[in-house]
XYZ file of C-alpha atoms in Angstrom:
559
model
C 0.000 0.000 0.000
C 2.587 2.412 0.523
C 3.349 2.413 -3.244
C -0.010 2.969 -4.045
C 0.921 6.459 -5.703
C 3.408 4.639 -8.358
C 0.362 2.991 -9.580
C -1.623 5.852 -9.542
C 1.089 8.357 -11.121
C 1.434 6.008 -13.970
C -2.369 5.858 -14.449
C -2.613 9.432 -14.375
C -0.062 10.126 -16.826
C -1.572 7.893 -19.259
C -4.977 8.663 -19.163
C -4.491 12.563 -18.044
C -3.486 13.347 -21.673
C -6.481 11.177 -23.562
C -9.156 12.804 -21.835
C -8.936 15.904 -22.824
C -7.078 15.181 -26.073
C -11.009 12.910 -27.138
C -12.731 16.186 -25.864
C -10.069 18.528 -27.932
C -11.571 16.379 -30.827
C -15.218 16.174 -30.582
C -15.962 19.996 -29.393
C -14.232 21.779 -32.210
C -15.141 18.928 -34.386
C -19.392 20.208 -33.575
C -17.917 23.482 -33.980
C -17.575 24.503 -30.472
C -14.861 26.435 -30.671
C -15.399 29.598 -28.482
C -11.575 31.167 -28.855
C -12.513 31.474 -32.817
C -15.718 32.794 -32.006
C -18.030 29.199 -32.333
C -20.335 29.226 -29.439
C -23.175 26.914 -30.975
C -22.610 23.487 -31.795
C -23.011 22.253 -35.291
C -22.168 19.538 -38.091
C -20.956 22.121 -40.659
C -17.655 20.613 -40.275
C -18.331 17.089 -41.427
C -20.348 18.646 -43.788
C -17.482 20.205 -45.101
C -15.616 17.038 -44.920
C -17.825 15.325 -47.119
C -18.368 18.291 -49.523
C -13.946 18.295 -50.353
C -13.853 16.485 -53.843
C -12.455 13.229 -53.260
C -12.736 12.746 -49.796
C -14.694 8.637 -50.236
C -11.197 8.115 -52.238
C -8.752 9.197 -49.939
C -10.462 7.298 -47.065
C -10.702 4.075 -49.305
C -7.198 4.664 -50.128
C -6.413 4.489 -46.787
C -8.653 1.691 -45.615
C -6.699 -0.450 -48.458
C -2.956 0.276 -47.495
C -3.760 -0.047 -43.635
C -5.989 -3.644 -43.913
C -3.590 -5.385 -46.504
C -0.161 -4.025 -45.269
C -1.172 -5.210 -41.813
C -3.115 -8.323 -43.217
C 0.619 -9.062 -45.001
C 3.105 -8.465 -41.947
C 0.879 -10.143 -39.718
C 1.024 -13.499 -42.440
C 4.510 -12.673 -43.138
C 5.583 -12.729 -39.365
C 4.271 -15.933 -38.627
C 5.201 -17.701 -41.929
C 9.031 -16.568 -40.162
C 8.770 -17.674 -36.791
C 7.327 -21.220 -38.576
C 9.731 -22.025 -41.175
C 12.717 -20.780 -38.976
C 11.889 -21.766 -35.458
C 14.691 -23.777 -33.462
C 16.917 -23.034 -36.251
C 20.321 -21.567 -36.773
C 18.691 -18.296 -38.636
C 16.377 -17.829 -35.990
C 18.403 -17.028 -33.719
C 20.601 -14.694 -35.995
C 17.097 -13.257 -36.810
C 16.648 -12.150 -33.057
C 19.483 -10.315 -33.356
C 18.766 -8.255 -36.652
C 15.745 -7.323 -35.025
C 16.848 -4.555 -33.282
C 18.844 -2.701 -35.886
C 15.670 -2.929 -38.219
C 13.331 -1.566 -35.634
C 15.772 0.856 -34.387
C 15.591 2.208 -38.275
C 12.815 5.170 -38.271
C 10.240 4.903 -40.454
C 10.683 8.299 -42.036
C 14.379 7.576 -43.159
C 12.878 4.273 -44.485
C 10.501 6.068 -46.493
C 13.354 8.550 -48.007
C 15.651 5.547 -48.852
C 12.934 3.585 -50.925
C 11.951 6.720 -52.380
C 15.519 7.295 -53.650
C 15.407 3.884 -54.583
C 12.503 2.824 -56.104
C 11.333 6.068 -57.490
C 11.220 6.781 -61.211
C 14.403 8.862 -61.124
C 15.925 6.428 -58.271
C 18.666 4.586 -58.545
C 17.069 1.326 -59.911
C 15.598 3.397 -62.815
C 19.097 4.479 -63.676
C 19.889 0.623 -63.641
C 17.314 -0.825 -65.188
C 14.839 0.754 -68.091
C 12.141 3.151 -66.576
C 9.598 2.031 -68.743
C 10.104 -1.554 -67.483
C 10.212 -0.645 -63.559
C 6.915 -0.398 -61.793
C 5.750 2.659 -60.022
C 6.206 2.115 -56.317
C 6.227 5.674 -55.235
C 2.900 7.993 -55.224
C 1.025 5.379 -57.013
C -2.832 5.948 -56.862
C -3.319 2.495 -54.801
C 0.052 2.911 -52.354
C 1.664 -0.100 -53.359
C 4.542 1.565 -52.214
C 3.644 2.033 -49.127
C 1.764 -1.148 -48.863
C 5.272 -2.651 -49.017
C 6.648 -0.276 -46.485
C 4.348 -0.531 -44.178
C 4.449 -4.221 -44.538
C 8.824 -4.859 -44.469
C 8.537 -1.883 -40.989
C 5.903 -3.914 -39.057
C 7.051 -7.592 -39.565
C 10.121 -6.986 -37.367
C 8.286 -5.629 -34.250
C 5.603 -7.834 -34.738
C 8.422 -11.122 -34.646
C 9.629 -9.255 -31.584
C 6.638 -9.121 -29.757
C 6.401 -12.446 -30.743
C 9.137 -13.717 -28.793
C 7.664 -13.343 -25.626
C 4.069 -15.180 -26.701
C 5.947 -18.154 -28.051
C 7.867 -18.402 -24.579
C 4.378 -18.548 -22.787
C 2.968 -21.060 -25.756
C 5.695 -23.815 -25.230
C 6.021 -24.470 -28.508
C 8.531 -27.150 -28.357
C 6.355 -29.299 -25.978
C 2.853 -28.614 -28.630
C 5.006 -29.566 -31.224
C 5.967 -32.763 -29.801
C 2.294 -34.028 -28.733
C 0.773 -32.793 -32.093
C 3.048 -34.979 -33.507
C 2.609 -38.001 -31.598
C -0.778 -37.327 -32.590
C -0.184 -37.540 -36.095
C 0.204 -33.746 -37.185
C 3.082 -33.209 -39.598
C 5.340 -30.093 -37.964
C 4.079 -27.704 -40.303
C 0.028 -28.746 -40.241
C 1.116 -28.061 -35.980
C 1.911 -24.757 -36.357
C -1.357 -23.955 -38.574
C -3.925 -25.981 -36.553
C -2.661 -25.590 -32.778
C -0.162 -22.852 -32.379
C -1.281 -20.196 -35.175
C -5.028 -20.079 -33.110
C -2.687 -19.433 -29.976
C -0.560 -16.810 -31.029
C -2.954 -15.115 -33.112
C -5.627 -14.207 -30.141
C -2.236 -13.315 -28.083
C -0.891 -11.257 -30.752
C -3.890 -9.527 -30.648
C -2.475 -5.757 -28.738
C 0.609 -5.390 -30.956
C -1.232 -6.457 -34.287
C -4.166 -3.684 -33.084
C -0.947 -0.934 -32.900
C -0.231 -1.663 -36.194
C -3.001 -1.793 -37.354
C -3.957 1.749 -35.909
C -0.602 2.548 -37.560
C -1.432 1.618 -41.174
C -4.327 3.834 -40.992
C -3.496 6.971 -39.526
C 0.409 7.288 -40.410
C 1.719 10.745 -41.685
C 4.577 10.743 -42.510
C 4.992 7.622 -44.597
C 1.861 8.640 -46.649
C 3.025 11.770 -47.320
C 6.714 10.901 -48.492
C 5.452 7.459 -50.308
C 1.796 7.838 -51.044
C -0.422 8.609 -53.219
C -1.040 12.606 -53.829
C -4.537 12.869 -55.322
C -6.201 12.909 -53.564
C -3.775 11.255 -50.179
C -4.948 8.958 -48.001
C -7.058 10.751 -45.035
C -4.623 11.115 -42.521
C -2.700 13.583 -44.667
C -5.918 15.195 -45.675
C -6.255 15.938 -41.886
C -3.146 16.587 -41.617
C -2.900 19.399 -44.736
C -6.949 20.958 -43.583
C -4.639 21.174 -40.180
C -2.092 23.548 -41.419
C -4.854 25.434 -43.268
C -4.189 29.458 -42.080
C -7.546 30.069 -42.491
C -8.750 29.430 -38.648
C -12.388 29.583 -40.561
C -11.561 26.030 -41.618
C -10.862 24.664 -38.102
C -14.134 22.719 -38.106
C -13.701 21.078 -40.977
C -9.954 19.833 -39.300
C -11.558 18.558 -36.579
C -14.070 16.973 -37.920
C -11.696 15.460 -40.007
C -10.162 14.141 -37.320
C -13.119 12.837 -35.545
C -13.773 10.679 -38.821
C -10.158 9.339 -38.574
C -10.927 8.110 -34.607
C -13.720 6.630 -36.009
C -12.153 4.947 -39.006
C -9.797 4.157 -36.623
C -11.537 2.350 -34.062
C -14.494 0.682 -36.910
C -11.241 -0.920 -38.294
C -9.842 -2.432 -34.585
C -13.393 -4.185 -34.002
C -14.011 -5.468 -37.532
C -10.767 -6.864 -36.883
C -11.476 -8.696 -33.387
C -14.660 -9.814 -35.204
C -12.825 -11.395 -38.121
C -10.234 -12.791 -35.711
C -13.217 -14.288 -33.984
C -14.844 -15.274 -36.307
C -11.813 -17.104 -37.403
C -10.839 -18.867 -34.582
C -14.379 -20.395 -34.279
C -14.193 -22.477 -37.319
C -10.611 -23.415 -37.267
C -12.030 -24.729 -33.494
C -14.668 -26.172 -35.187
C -12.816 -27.915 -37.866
C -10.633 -29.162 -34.995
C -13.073 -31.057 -33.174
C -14.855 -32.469 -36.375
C -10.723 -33.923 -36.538
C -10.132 -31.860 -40.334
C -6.277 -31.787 -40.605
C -6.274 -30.143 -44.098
C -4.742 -27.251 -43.793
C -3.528 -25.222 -45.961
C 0.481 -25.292 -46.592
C 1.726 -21.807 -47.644
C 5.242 -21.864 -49.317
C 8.407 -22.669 -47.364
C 10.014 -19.273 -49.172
C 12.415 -17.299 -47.570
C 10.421 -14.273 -46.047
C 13.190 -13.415 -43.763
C 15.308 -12.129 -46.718
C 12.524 -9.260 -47.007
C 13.599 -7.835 -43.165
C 17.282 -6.750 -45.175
C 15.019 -4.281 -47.484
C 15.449 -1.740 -44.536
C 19.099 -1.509 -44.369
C 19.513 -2.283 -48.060
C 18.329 1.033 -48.754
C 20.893 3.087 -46.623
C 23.302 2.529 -49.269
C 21.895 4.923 -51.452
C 20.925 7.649 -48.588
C 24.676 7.426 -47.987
C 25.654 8.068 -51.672
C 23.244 10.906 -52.145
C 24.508 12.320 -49.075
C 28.201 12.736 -50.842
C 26.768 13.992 -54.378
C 27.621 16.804 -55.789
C 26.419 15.964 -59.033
C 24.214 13.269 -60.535
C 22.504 13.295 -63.892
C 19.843 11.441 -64.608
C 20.279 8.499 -66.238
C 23.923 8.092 -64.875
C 24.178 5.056 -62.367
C 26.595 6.821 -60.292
C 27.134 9.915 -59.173
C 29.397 12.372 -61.412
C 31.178 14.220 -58.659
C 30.881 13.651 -54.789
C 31.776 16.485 -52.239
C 31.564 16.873 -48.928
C 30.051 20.777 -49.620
C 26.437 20.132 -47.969
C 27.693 18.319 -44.858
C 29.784 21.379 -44.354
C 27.057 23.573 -44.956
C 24.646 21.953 -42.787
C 26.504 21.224 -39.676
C 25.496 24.003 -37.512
C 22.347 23.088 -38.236
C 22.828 19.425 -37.633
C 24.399 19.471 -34.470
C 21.357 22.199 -33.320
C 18.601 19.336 -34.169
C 20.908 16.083 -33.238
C 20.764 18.142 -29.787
C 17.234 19.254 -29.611
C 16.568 15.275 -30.375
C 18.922 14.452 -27.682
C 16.953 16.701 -25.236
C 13.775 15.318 -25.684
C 14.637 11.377 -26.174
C 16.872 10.973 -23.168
C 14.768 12.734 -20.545
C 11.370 11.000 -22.173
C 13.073 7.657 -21.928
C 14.969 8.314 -18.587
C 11.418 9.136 -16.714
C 9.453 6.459 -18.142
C 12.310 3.751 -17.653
C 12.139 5.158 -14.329
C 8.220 4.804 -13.564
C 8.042 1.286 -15.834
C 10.541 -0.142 -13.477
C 9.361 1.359 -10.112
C 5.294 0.241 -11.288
C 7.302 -3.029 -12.035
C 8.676 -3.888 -8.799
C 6.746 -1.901 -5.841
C 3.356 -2.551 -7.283
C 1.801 -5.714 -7.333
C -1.424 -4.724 -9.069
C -0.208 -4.811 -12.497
C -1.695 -2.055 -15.123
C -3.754 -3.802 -17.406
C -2.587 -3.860 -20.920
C -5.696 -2.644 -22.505
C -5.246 0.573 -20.467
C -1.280 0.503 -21.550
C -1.961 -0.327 -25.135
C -4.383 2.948 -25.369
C -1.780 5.339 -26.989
C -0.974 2.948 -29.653
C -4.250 1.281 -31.021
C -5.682 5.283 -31.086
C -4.627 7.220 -34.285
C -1.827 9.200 -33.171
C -3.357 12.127 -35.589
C -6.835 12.213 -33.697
C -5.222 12.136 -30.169
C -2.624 15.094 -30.662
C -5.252 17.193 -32.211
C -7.186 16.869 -29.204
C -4.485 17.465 -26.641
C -3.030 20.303 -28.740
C -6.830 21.747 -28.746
C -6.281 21.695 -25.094
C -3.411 22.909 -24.738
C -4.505 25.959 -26.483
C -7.253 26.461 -23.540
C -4.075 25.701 -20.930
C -0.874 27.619 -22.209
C 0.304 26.863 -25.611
C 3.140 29.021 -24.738
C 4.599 26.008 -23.001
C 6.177 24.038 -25.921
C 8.805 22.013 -24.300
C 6.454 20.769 -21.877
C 3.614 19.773 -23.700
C 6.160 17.886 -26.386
C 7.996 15.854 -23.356
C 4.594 15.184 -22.546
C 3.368 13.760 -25.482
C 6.885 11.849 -26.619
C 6.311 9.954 -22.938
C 2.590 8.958 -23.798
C 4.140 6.848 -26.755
C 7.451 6.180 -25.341
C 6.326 4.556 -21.758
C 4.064 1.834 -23.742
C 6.839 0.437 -25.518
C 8.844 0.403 -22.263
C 6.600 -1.044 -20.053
C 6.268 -3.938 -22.874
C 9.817 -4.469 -23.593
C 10.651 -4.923 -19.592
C 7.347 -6.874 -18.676
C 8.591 -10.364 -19.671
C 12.124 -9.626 -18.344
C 10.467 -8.840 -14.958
C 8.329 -11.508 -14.910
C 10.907 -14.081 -16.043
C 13.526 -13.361 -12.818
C 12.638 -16.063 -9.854
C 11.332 -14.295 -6.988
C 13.279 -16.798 -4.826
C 16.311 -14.571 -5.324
C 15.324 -11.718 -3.860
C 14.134 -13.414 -1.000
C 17.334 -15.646 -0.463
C 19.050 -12.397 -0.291
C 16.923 -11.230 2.205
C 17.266 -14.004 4.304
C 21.114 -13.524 3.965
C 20.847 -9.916 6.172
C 20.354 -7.602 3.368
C 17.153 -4.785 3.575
C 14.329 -5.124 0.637
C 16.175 -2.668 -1.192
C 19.555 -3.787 -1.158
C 18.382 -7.219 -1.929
C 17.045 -5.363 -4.961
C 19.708 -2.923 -5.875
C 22.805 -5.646 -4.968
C 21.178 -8.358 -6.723
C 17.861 -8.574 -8.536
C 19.169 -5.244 -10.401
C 21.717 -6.832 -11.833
C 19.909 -9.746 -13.065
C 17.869 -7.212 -15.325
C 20.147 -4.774 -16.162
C 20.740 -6.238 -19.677
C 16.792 -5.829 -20.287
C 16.953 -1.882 -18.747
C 19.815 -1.127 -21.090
C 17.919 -2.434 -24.258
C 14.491 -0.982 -22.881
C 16.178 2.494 -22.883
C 17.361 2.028 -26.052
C 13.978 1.356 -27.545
C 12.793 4.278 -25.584
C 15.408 6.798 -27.042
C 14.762 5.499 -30.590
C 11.049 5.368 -30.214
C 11.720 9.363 -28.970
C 14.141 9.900 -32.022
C 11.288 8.482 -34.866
C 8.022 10.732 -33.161
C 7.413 13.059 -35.718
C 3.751 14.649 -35.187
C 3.681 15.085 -30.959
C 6.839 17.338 -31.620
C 5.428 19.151 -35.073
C 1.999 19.398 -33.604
C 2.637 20.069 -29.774
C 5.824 21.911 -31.003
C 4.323 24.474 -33.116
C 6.850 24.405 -35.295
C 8.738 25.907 -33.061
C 10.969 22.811 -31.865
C 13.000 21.083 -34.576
C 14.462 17.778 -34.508
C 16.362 15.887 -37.101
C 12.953 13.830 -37.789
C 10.548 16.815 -38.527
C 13.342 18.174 -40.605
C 13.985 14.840 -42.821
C 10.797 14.574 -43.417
C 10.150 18.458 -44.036
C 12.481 18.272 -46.986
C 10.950 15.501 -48.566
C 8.633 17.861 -50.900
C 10.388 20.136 -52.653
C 14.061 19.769 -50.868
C 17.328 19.002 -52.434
C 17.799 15.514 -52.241
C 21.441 15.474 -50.911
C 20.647 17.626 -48.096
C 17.350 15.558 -47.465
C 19.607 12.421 -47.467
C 22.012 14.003 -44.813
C 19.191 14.205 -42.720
C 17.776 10.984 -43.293
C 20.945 8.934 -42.690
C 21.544 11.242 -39.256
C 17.725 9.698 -38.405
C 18.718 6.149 -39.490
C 22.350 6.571 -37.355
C 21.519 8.128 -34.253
C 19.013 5.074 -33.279
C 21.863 2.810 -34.050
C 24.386 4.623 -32.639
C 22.097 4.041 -29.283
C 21.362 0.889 -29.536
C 24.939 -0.100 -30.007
C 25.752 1.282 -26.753
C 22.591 -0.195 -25.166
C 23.617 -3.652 -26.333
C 27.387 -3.153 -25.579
C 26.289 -2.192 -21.903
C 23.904 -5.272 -21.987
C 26.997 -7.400 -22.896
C 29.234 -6.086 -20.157
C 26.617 -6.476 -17.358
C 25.991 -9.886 -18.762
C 29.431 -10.475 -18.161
C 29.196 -9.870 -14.980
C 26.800 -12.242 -14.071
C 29.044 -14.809 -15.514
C 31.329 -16.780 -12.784
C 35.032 -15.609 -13.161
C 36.937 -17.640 -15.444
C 40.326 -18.909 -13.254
C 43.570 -18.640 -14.611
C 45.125 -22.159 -15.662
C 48.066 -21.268 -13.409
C 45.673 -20.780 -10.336
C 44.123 -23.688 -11.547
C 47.627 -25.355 -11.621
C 48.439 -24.751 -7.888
C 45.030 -25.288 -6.744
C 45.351 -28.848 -7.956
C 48.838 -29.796 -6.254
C 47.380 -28.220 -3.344
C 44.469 -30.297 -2.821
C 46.146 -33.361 -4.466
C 46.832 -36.224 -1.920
C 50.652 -37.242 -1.308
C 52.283 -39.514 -2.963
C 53.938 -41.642 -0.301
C 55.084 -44.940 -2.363
């Protein structure tokens, strides 16, 4: 009881920011908006909505690239962990996990575009007539594909935890003895399993797919864009007139939003019904999907930093020449003020974010035994992001938007304390309790038993989880545009400000900075997890020590 308030901090700083930011959303959105002058409510905004030509497009648009990119990485994902469990490349999977998550979307987006575009690279290889359109194509193949190659790796990492609670090894085992081939196993017994406990992450990307920004707007299709950037461009409107219409806007997107998370659960439902059913009427035809290796599609990510890296250096590049005709180093010495002004304004904003939410995950973790349930945690994620910052930044108005700084920490710790609290959950759960009580019965206090010994049994897991906090910091690009007021740049809001219209070698500077930095962290993160890893380990003795330690204890030879 006496760490009731952890519990209770946590919950307020979660929820705190919601409420208001659904009211931010649904008064302005009836036109109650009584700063502008709107004192009566109304539906002239979603009347205005539905009045902007090609409005039933854009959201179809959308509803297409969110449903089948997340439809794809959540059959891609498993088709992985199948064909590669309790292999040799599963485990080397595990670890290119976290490079390819720690990538941003954003600098993603910039590196296919430079890729796959009709004046990329490949259409200097191969013949542009011959290459398909991948980039602003009217049905976002493009960033169907994205979408698709960015999700799989967090969903295979969420995954990792699920499988550990499904046993697999031991289901795979009795299904056989029961006659199941391996693979017919894993689509009869396990898939059921790990879809309904998939369900949280699958739900954030899902929420994802439909409401994303950024991605849209560098990869997308631009007439008319999918919602989200609709919302996003009646947002920046400077005619404050047009406010309702914004709002409403945004309302729609909550509501596209959340009709898309329960047809979902239905069809998941629905789903796991009849393959029950078929189950107990003893049906083992399954269907076999291909044995091809999806895994090679999780290198697309890095494979396309190459080419932010050469445009980077170019001076001078003609189209159709493959390479570049002169490379310089003139527009990293012309931006480097202004680098090191947004790597630090970055800096300022991931560390603290991540530093106070590690902090609160891990004191909710251990003082409080009530834990917070995950539907309540998952809130921030499965919400469009687009919808939720409207509202809060509608309320911050009616607080003090003077107070930039403050309302962006606040926002960057509403998305960064979810993934926290899920990367250290299993890790905390995982470490026997019997531990911390041995060392308790050994003289030590409750909290040096925890600081002296159950700390360093999860250090390795705090490292990483800060490391996913500080990149997850490092990729938010609408809390700090929108909560920022454009008044707080970071090297993410610029990359992806110089995607329309910028140079392309300055654009690439700033994407490969996004794509670094995360790296950069996480490569300390896991070298730190190494060395406290290593001390865990028992000390290895010297063969000399050894040596002496044997004659010592050897009996005499008296014959």
């Amino acid at each position: 009881m006496r760490y009731t308030w952890v519990y209770w901090t946590a919950i307020s700083l979660i929820l705190v920011p919601l409420l208001p930011g659904f009211a931010g959303i649904l008064l302005p959105a009836l036109s109650y908006i009584p700063t502008l002058g709107y004192t009566e409510f109304s539906v002239s905004g979603f009347i205005a909505v539905f009045d902007w030509h090609g409005v039933t497009q854009s959201i179809h648009v959308t509803l297409l690239t969110g449903t089948v990119s997340t439809l794809l990485a959540v059959c891609l994902s498993f088709l992985i962990t199948r064909n590669l469990w309790n292999s040799q490349r599963w485990r080397r999977l595990q670890h290119l996990l976290t490079p390819v998550i720690a990538l941003p979307h954003a600098a993603f987006a910039i590196g296919f575009l430079f890729l796959f575009s009709q004046t990329g690279w490949l259409a200097r290889i191969i013949d542009p007539i011959s290459l398909p359109l991948l980039t602003q194509d009217k049905w976002g193949i493009g960033l169907i594909v994205v979408l698709t190659v960015k999700e799989v790796p967090f969903l295979l990492l969420m995954s990792l935890s699920v499988l550990q609670r499904l046993d697999v090894n031991k289901q795979l085992t009795a299904a056989q003895s029961l006659g199941y081939s391996p693979q017919r196993a894993w689509h009869a017994l396990l898939f059921p399993q790990w879809l309904s406990q998939m369900r949280l992450p699958i739900f954030a990307v899902l929420a994802y797919g439909l409401s994303n920004v950024e991605l849209a707007y560098i990869l997308g299709p631009q007439r008319p864009p999918t919602f989200a950037v609709l919302v996003w461009q009646w947002f920046n409107e400077p005619n404050l007139d047009l406010f309702p219409r914004a709002a409403a806007g945004a309302a729609i997107l909550l509501a596209i939003g959340l009709t898309g998370l329960a047809v979902w659960w239905c069809a998941e439902h629905a789903y796991l019904r009849l393959t029950h059913h078929m189950r107990l009427k003893g049906k083992r035809h399954t269907p076999i999907l291909s044995t091809f290796a999806f895994h090679r599609l999780l290198w697309l990510p890095l494979i396309v930093l190459p080419t932010v890296l050469i445009w980077s250096f170019t001076f001078r590049w003609r189209f159709p020449d493959v390479w570049p005709n002169q490379l310089s180093f003139k527009y990293w010495q012309q931006e480097v003020a202004h680098i090191l002004e947004l790597s630090f304004n970055s800096l300022a904003i991931a560390i603290p974010t991540a530093l106070f939410a590690l902090i609160l995950v891990v004191a909710i973790l251990q003082f409080q035994r009530k834990r917070i349930p995950m539907a309540l945690i998952a809130i921030p994620l499965v919400v469009p992001h687009l919808s939720v910052l409207f509202g809060i930044q509608v309320f911050s108005y009616w607080i003090d938007s003077s107070q930039h700084w403050l309302w962006v920490y606040w926002t960057h710790f509403l998305f960064v304390f979810p993934y926290l609290y899920l990367s250290l959950r299993s890790s905390w759960d995982n470490i026997d309790p019997r531990i911390e009580m041995t060392a308790m019965s050994l003289g030590l206090s409750p909290w040096q038993a925890w600081w002296k010994v159950k700390f360093h049994y999860l250090l390795p897991a705090i490292c990483i989880a800060f490391g996913v906090g500080i990149s997850v910091s490092f990729a938010l690009y609408l809390p700090t545009q929108m909560l920022g007021g454009g008044r707080i740049s970071t090297i993410t809001t610029e990359a992806v400000a110089l995607v329309s219209g910028g140079d392309r070698r300055i654009t690439a500077i700033y994407a490969l900075l996004q794509a670094t930095l995360p790296l950069i962290v996480f490569g300390i993160s896991i070298l730190a997890q190494q060395k406290s890893q290593q001390r865990l380990m028992p000390p290895k003795r010297h063969a000399k020590q050894d040596t002496i330690y044997a004659l010592r204890t050897k009996k005499p030879h008296y014959k």
